[in-house]
Amino acid sequence: MDLLLPDSGLLFWMTLVFLIVFVILWKWGFPVIVKMVNDRKDFIDGSLKKAHEANEKLANIQKEGESILQEAREKQAQILKDAADTRDAIVEKAQDKAREEGSRLLSDAKAQIEAEKQNAIREIRAQVAELSVQVAGKVLKKDLSTDAKQMELINKLLDEVSVDVKNN
């Protein structure tokens, strides 16, 4: 049983050494260990706080990215709308210009037709005048000795002239 029960002297020295080691650890060891544990705890807390802040910043950046993307989409839609409006304005302007050009060409054509018509009328009148002179010469050679024949010729000529005036 000697092996299981220590000697009282050994027990005394073991207790004394334990108390000295305990006091030394209490005075210098435990505060360092506690300080290291507290520093480690503070470091972990700080890291968790920084990670939380980083997550918040990432969420804010994502929100900003989405808002910037939405703004870009709106600007793109506005640019496309402006381009479509500009295209429509250009097309409308070209159509107006084409209408004006068509009107101008039509009026020029009408003026040219009217001028050619007037030239044709002048030519026809010149020919009619010439034919009238020839007919008058032949008529004068005809015998218009009686008043009845003269009145008949005058009425016939007046009817022809009135028909010509109505046609023009």
PDB file of C-alpha atoms in Angstrom:
ATOM      1  CA  MET A   1       0.000   0.000   0.000  1.00  0.00           C
ATOM      2  CA  ASP A   2       2.908   2.257   0.196  1.00  0.00           C
ATOM      3  CA  LEU A   3       2.700   2.878  -3.422  1.00  0.00           C
ATOM      4  CA  LEU A   4      -0.794   4.280  -3.216  1.00  0.00           C
ATOM      5  CA  LEU A   5      -0.365   6.522  -0.181  1.00  0.00           C
ATOM      6  CA  PRO A   6       2.362   9.197  -0.370  1.00  0.00           C
ATOM      7  CA  ASP A   7       4.629  10.158   2.475  1.00  0.00           C
ATOM      8  CA  SER A   8       3.603  13.206   4.494  1.00  0.00           C
ATOM      9  CA  GLY A   9       6.857  15.006   3.598  1.00  0.00           C
ATOM     10  CA  LEU A  10       6.306  14.357  -0.055  1.00  0.00           C
ATOM     11  CA  LEU A  11       2.735  15.492   0.302  1.00  0.00           C
ATOM     12  CA  PHE A  12       3.924  18.705   1.998  1.00  0.00           C
ATOM     13  CA  TRP A  13       6.457  19.491  -0.754  1.00  0.00           C
ATOM     14  CA  MET A  14       4.040  18.639  -3.503  1.00  0.00           C
ATOM     15  CA  THR A  15       1.445  20.954  -1.995  1.00  0.00           C
ATOM     16  CA  LEU A  16       4.047  23.714  -1.519  1.00  0.00           C
ATOM     17  CA  VAL A  17       5.269  23.403  -5.115  1.00  0.00           C
ATOM     18  CA  PHE A  18       1.668  23.295  -6.363  1.00  0.00           C
ATOM     19  CA  LEU A  19       0.830  26.481  -4.433  1.00  0.00           C
ATOM     20  CA  ILE A  20       3.976  28.257  -5.720  1.00  0.00           C
ATOM     21  CA  VAL A  21       3.242  27.211  -9.304  1.00  0.00           C
ATOM     22  CA  PHE A  22      -0.423  28.183  -8.812  1.00  0.00           C
ATOM     23  CA  VAL A  23       0.540  31.637  -7.461  1.00  0.00           C
ATOM     24  CA  ILE A  24       3.030  32.171 -10.274  1.00  0.00           C
ATOM     25  CA  LEU A  25       0.413  31.142 -12.843  1.00  0.00           C
ATOM     26  CA  TRP A  26      -2.186  33.265 -11.034  1.00  0.00           C
ATOM     27  CA  LYS A  27       0.081  36.291 -11.045  1.00  0.00           C
ATOM     28  CA  TRP A  28       1.651  36.024 -14.506  1.00  0.00           C
ATOM     29  CA  GLY A  29       0.225  33.092 -16.489  1.00  0.00           C
ATOM     30  CA  PHE A  30      -3.551  33.326 -16.183  1.00  0.00           C
ATOM     31  CA  PRO A  31      -3.718  37.066 -16.975  1.00  0.00           C
ATOM     32  CA  VAL A  32      -1.717  36.454 -20.139  1.00  0.00           C
ATOM     33  CA  ILE A  33      -3.909  33.505 -21.067  1.00  0.00           C
ATOM     34  CA  VAL A  34      -7.101  35.467 -20.251  1.00  0.00           C
ATOM     35  CA  LYS A  35      -5.757  38.448 -22.204  1.00  0.00           C
ATOM     36  CA  MET A  36      -4.985  36.223 -25.176  1.00  0.00           C
ATOM     37  CA  VAL A  37      -8.448  34.650 -24.977  1.00  0.00           C
ATOM     38  CA  ASN A  38     -10.069  38.120 -24.719  1.00  0.00           C
ATOM     39  CA  ASP A  39      -7.939  39.397 -27.611  1.00  0.00           C
ATOM     40  CA  ARG A  40      -8.938  36.369 -29.643  1.00  0.00           C
ATOM     41  CA  LYS A  41     -12.596  36.934 -28.697  1.00  0.00           C
ATOM     42  CA  ASP A  42     -12.312  40.636 -29.678  1.00  0.00           C
ATOM     43  CA  PHE A  43     -10.627  39.667 -32.950  1.00  0.00           C
ATOM     44  CA  ILE A  44     -13.402  37.163 -33.728  1.00  0.00           C
ATOM     45  CA  ASP A  45     -16.089  39.709 -32.762  1.00  0.00           C
ATOM     46  CA  GLY A  46     -14.395  42.352 -34.930  1.00  0.00           C
ATOM     47  CA  SER A  47     -14.132  39.904 -37.820  1.00  0.00           C
ATOM     48  CA  LEU A  48     -17.804  39.004 -37.468  1.00  0.00           C
ATOM     49  CA  LYS A  49     -18.711  42.699 -37.357  1.00  0.00           C
ATOM     50  CA  LYS A  50     -16.552  43.392 -40.438  1.00  0.00           C
ATOM     51  CA  ALA A  51     -18.106  40.397 -42.212  1.00  0.00           C
ATOM     52  CA  HIS A  52     -21.569  41.717 -41.366  1.00  0.00           C
ATOM     53  CA  GLU A  53     -20.617  45.192 -42.636  1.00  0.00           C
ATOM     54  CA  ALA A  54     -19.140  43.626 -45.779  1.00  0.00           C
ATOM     55  CA  ASN A  55     -22.422  41.750 -46.337  1.00  0.00           C
ATOM     56  CA  GLU A  56     -24.370  44.981 -45.895  1.00  0.00           C
ATOM     57  CA  LYS A  57     -22.032  46.804 -48.301  1.00  0.00           C
ATOM     58  CA  LEU A  58     -22.382  43.958 -50.787  1.00  0.00           C
ATOM     59  CA  ALA A  59     -26.164  44.163 -50.493  1.00  0.00           C
ATOM     60  CA  ASN A  60     -26.001  47.943 -50.988  1.00  0.00           C
ATOM     61  CA  ILE A  61     -23.694  47.510 -53.967  1.00  0.00           C
ATOM     62  CA  GLN A  62     -26.095  44.974 -55.448  1.00  0.00           C
ATOM     63  CA  LYS A  63     -29.004  47.374 -54.919  1.00  0.00           C
ATOM     64  CA  GLU A  64     -26.995  50.198 -56.505  1.00  0.00           C
ATOM     65  CA  GLY A  65     -26.041  47.908 -59.379  1.00  0.00           C
ATOM     66  CA  GLU A  66     -29.674  47.009 -59.921  1.00  0.00           C
ATOM     67  CA  SER A  67     -30.710  50.666 -59.778  1.00  0.00           C
ATOM     68  CA  ILE A  68     -27.921  51.623 -62.203  1.00  0.00           C
ATOM     69  CA  LEU A  69     -28.975  48.788 -64.494  1.00  0.00           C
ATOM     70  CA  GLN A  70     -32.605  49.921 -64.287  1.00  0.00           C
ATOM     71  CA  GLU A  71     -31.543  53.500 -65.017  1.00  0.00           C
ATOM     72  CA  ALA A  72     -29.495  52.282 -67.972  1.00  0.00           C
ATOM     73  CA  ARG A  73     -32.517  50.371 -69.271  1.00  0.00           C
ATOM     74  CA  GLU A  74     -34.669  53.482 -68.919  1.00  0.00           C
ATOM     75  CA  LYS A  75     -32.058  55.569 -70.748  1.00  0.00           C
ATOM     76  CA  GLN A  76     -31.862  52.923 -73.462  1.00  0.00           C
ATOM     77  CA  ALA A  77     -35.645  52.974 -73.822  1.00  0.00           C
ATOM     78  CA  GLN A  78     -35.597  56.780 -73.975  1.00  0.00           C
ATOM     79  CA  ILE A  79     -32.825  56.754 -76.592  1.00  0.00           C
ATOM     80  CA  LEU A  80     -34.742  54.207 -78.669  1.00  0.00           C
ATOM     81  CA  LYS A  81     -37.917  56.296 -78.339  1.00  0.00           C
ATOM     82  CA  ASP A  82     -36.020  59.439 -79.369  1.00  0.00           C
ATOM     83  CA  ALA A  83     -34.485  57.573 -82.311  1.00  0.00           C
ATOM     84  CA  ALA A  84     -37.928  56.352 -83.388  1.00  0.00           C
ATOM     85  CA  ASP A  85     -39.327  59.879 -83.056  1.00  0.00           C
ATOM     86  CA  THR A  86     -36.419  61.254 -85.085  1.00  0.00           C
ATOM     87  CA  ARG A  87     -36.926  58.552 -87.718  1.00  0.00           C
ATOM     88  CA  ASP A  88     -40.644  59.342 -87.884  1.00  0.00           C
ATOM     89  CA  ALA A  89     -39.898  63.058 -88.166  1.00  0.00           C
ATOM     90  CA  ILE A  90     -37.395  62.439 -90.969  1.00  0.00           C
ATOM     91  CA  VAL A  91     -39.844  60.171 -92.794  1.00  0.00           C
ATOM     92  CA  GLU A  92     -42.636  62.720 -92.377  1.00  0.00           C
ATOM     93  CA  LYS A  93     -40.351  65.519 -93.563  1.00  0.00           C
ATOM     94  CA  ALA A  94     -39.338  63.450 -96.595  1.00  0.00           C
ATOM     95  CA  GLN A  95     -43.008  62.710 -97.342  1.00  0.00           C
ATOM     96  CA  ASP A  96     -43.861  66.409 -97.045  1.00  0.00           C
ATOM     97  CA  LYS A  97     -40.969  67.284 -99.338  1.00  0.00           C
ATOM     98  CA  ALA A  98     -42.109  64.625-101.820  1.00  0.00           C
ATOM     99  CA  ARG A  99     -45.668  65.998-101.688  1.00  0.00           C
ATOM    100  CA  GLU A 100     -44.378  69.531-102.250  1.00  0.00           C
ATOM    101  CA  GLU A 101     -42.196  68.351-105.119  1.00  0.00           C
ATOM    102  CA  GLY A 102     -45.150  66.448-106.583  1.00  0.00           C
ATOM    103  CA  SER A 103     -47.352  69.528-106.261  1.00  0.00           C
ATOM    104  CA  ARG A 104     -44.703  71.674-107.861  1.00  0.00           C
ATOM    105  CA  LEU A 105     -44.236  69.224-110.723  1.00  0.00           C
ATOM    106  CA  LEU A 106     -48.004  68.986-111.146  1.00  0.00           C
ATOM    107  CA  SER A 107     -48.400  72.763-111.209  1.00  0.00           C
ATOM    108  CA  ASP A 108     -45.466  73.060-113.620  1.00  0.00           C
ATOM    109  CA  ALA A 109     -47.073  70.413-115.829  1.00  0.00           C
ATOM    110  CA  LYS A 110     -50.423  72.229-115.663  1.00  0.00           C
ATOM    111  CA  ALA A 111     -48.732  75.516-116.543  1.00  0.00           C
ATOM    112  CA  GLN A 112     -46.930  73.872-119.436  1.00  0.00           C
ATOM    113  CA  ILE A 113     -50.165  72.256-120.624  1.00  0.00           C
ATOM    114  CA  GLU A 114     -51.949  75.602-120.343  1.00  0.00           C
ATOM    115  CA  ALA A 115     -49.160  77.304-122.296  1.00  0.00           C
ATOM    116  CA  GLU A 116     -49.297  74.633-124.996  1.00  0.00           C
ATOM    117  CA  LYS A 117     -53.090  74.946-125.033  1.00  0.00           C
ATOM    118  CA  GLN A 118     -52.814  78.704-125.520  1.00  0.00           C
ATOM    119  CA  ASN A 119     -50.252  78.181-128.296  1.00  0.00           C
ATOM    120  CA  ALA A 120     -52.571  75.650-129.954  1.00  0.00           C
ATOM    121  CA  ILE A 121     -55.502  78.061-129.627  1.00  0.00           C
ATOM    122  CA  ARG A 122     -53.415  80.862-131.203  1.00  0.00           C
ATOM    123  CA  GLU A 123     -52.404  78.567-134.039  1.00  0.00           C
ATOM    124  CA  ILE A 124     -56.015  77.449-134.521  1.00  0.00           C
ATOM    125  CA  ARG A 125     -57.224  81.058-134.509  1.00  0.00           C
ATOM    126  CA  ALA A 126     -54.572  81.969-137.039  1.00  0.00           C
ATOM    127  CA  GLN A 127     -55.680  79.069-139.219  1.00  0.00           C
ATOM    128  CA  VAL A 128     -59.344  79.976-138.680  1.00  0.00           C
ATOM    129  CA  ALA A 129     -58.617  83.580-139.586  1.00  0.00           C
ATOM    130  CA  GLU A 130     -56.823  82.459-142.722  1.00  0.00           C
ATOM    131  CA  LEU A 131     -59.639  80.071-143.599  1.00  0.00           C
ATOM    132  CA  SER A 132     -62.157  82.829-142.841  1.00  0.00           C
ATOM    133  CA  VAL A 133     -60.389  85.139-145.222  1.00  0.00           C
ATOM    134  CA  GLN A 134     -60.415  82.422-147.890  1.00  0.00           C
ATOM    135  CA  VAL A 135     -64.064  81.589-147.207  1.00  0.00           C
ATOM    136  CA  ALA A 136     -64.963  85.282-147.222  1.00  0.00           C
ATOM    137  CA  GLY A 137     -63.212  85.632-150.542  1.00  0.00           C
ATOM    138  CA  LYS A 138     -65.201  82.727-151.946  1.00  0.00           C
ATOM    139  CA  VAL A 139     -68.419  83.997-150.369  1.00  0.00           C
ATOM    140  CA  LEU A 140     -67.905  87.407-151.844  1.00  0.00           C
ATOM    141  CA  LYS A 141     -67.502  85.846-155.221  1.00  0.00           C
ATOM    142  CA  LYS A 142     -70.884  84.194-154.655  1.00  0.00           C
ATOM    143  CA  ASP A 143     -73.953  86.061-155.536  1.00  0.00           C
ATOM    144  CA  LEU A 144     -75.367  87.893-152.485  1.00  0.00           C
ATOM    145  CA  SER A 145     -77.591  90.175-154.400  1.00  0.00           C
ATOM    146  CA  THR A 146     -80.798  89.583-152.520  1.00  0.00           C
ATOM    147  CA  ASP A 147     -81.456  90.709-148.963  1.00  0.00           C
ATOM    148  CA  ALA A 148     -82.737  87.287-147.948  1.00  0.00           C
ATOM    149  CA  LYS A 149     -79.486  85.590-148.934  1.00  0.00           C
ATOM    150  CA  GLN A 150     -77.481  88.231-147.058  1.00  0.00           C
ATOM    151  CA  MET A 151     -79.553  87.798-143.861  1.00  0.00           C
ATOM    152  CA  GLU A 152     -79.330  84.016-144.106  1.00  0.00           C
ATOM    153  CA  LEU A 153     -75.516  84.224-144.376  1.00  0.00           C
ATOM    154  CA  ILE A 154     -75.279  86.687-141.454  1.00  0.00           C
ATOM    155  CA  ASN A 155     -77.454  84.502-139.171  1.00  0.00           C
ATOM    156  CA  LYS A 156     -75.422  81.410-140.074  1.00  0.00           C
ATOM    157  CA  LEU A 157     -72.140  83.201-139.297  1.00  0.00           C
ATOM    158  CA  LEU A 158     -73.513  84.588-135.987  1.00  0.00           C
ATOM    159  CA  ASP A 159     -74.612  81.092-134.909  1.00  0.00           C
ATOM    160  CA  GLU A 160     -71.179  79.690-135.670  1.00  0.00           C
ATOM    161  CA  VAL A 161     -69.450  82.488-133.767  1.00  0.00           C
ATOM    162  CA  SER A 162     -71.735  82.070-130.724  1.00  0.00           C
ATOM    163  CA  VAL A 163     -71.048  78.295-130.678  1.00  0.00           C
ATOM    164  CA  ASP A 164     -67.282  78.997-130.847  1.00  0.00           C
ATOM    165  CA  VAL A 165     -67.508  81.521-127.996  1.00  0.00           C
ATOM    166  CA  LYS A 166     -69.445  79.060-125.814  1.00  0.00           C
ATOM    167  CA  ASN A 167     -66.876  76.297-126.463  1.00  0.00           C
ATOM    168  CA  ASN A 168     -63.954  78.486-125.446  1.00  0.00           C
TER     169      ASN A 168
END
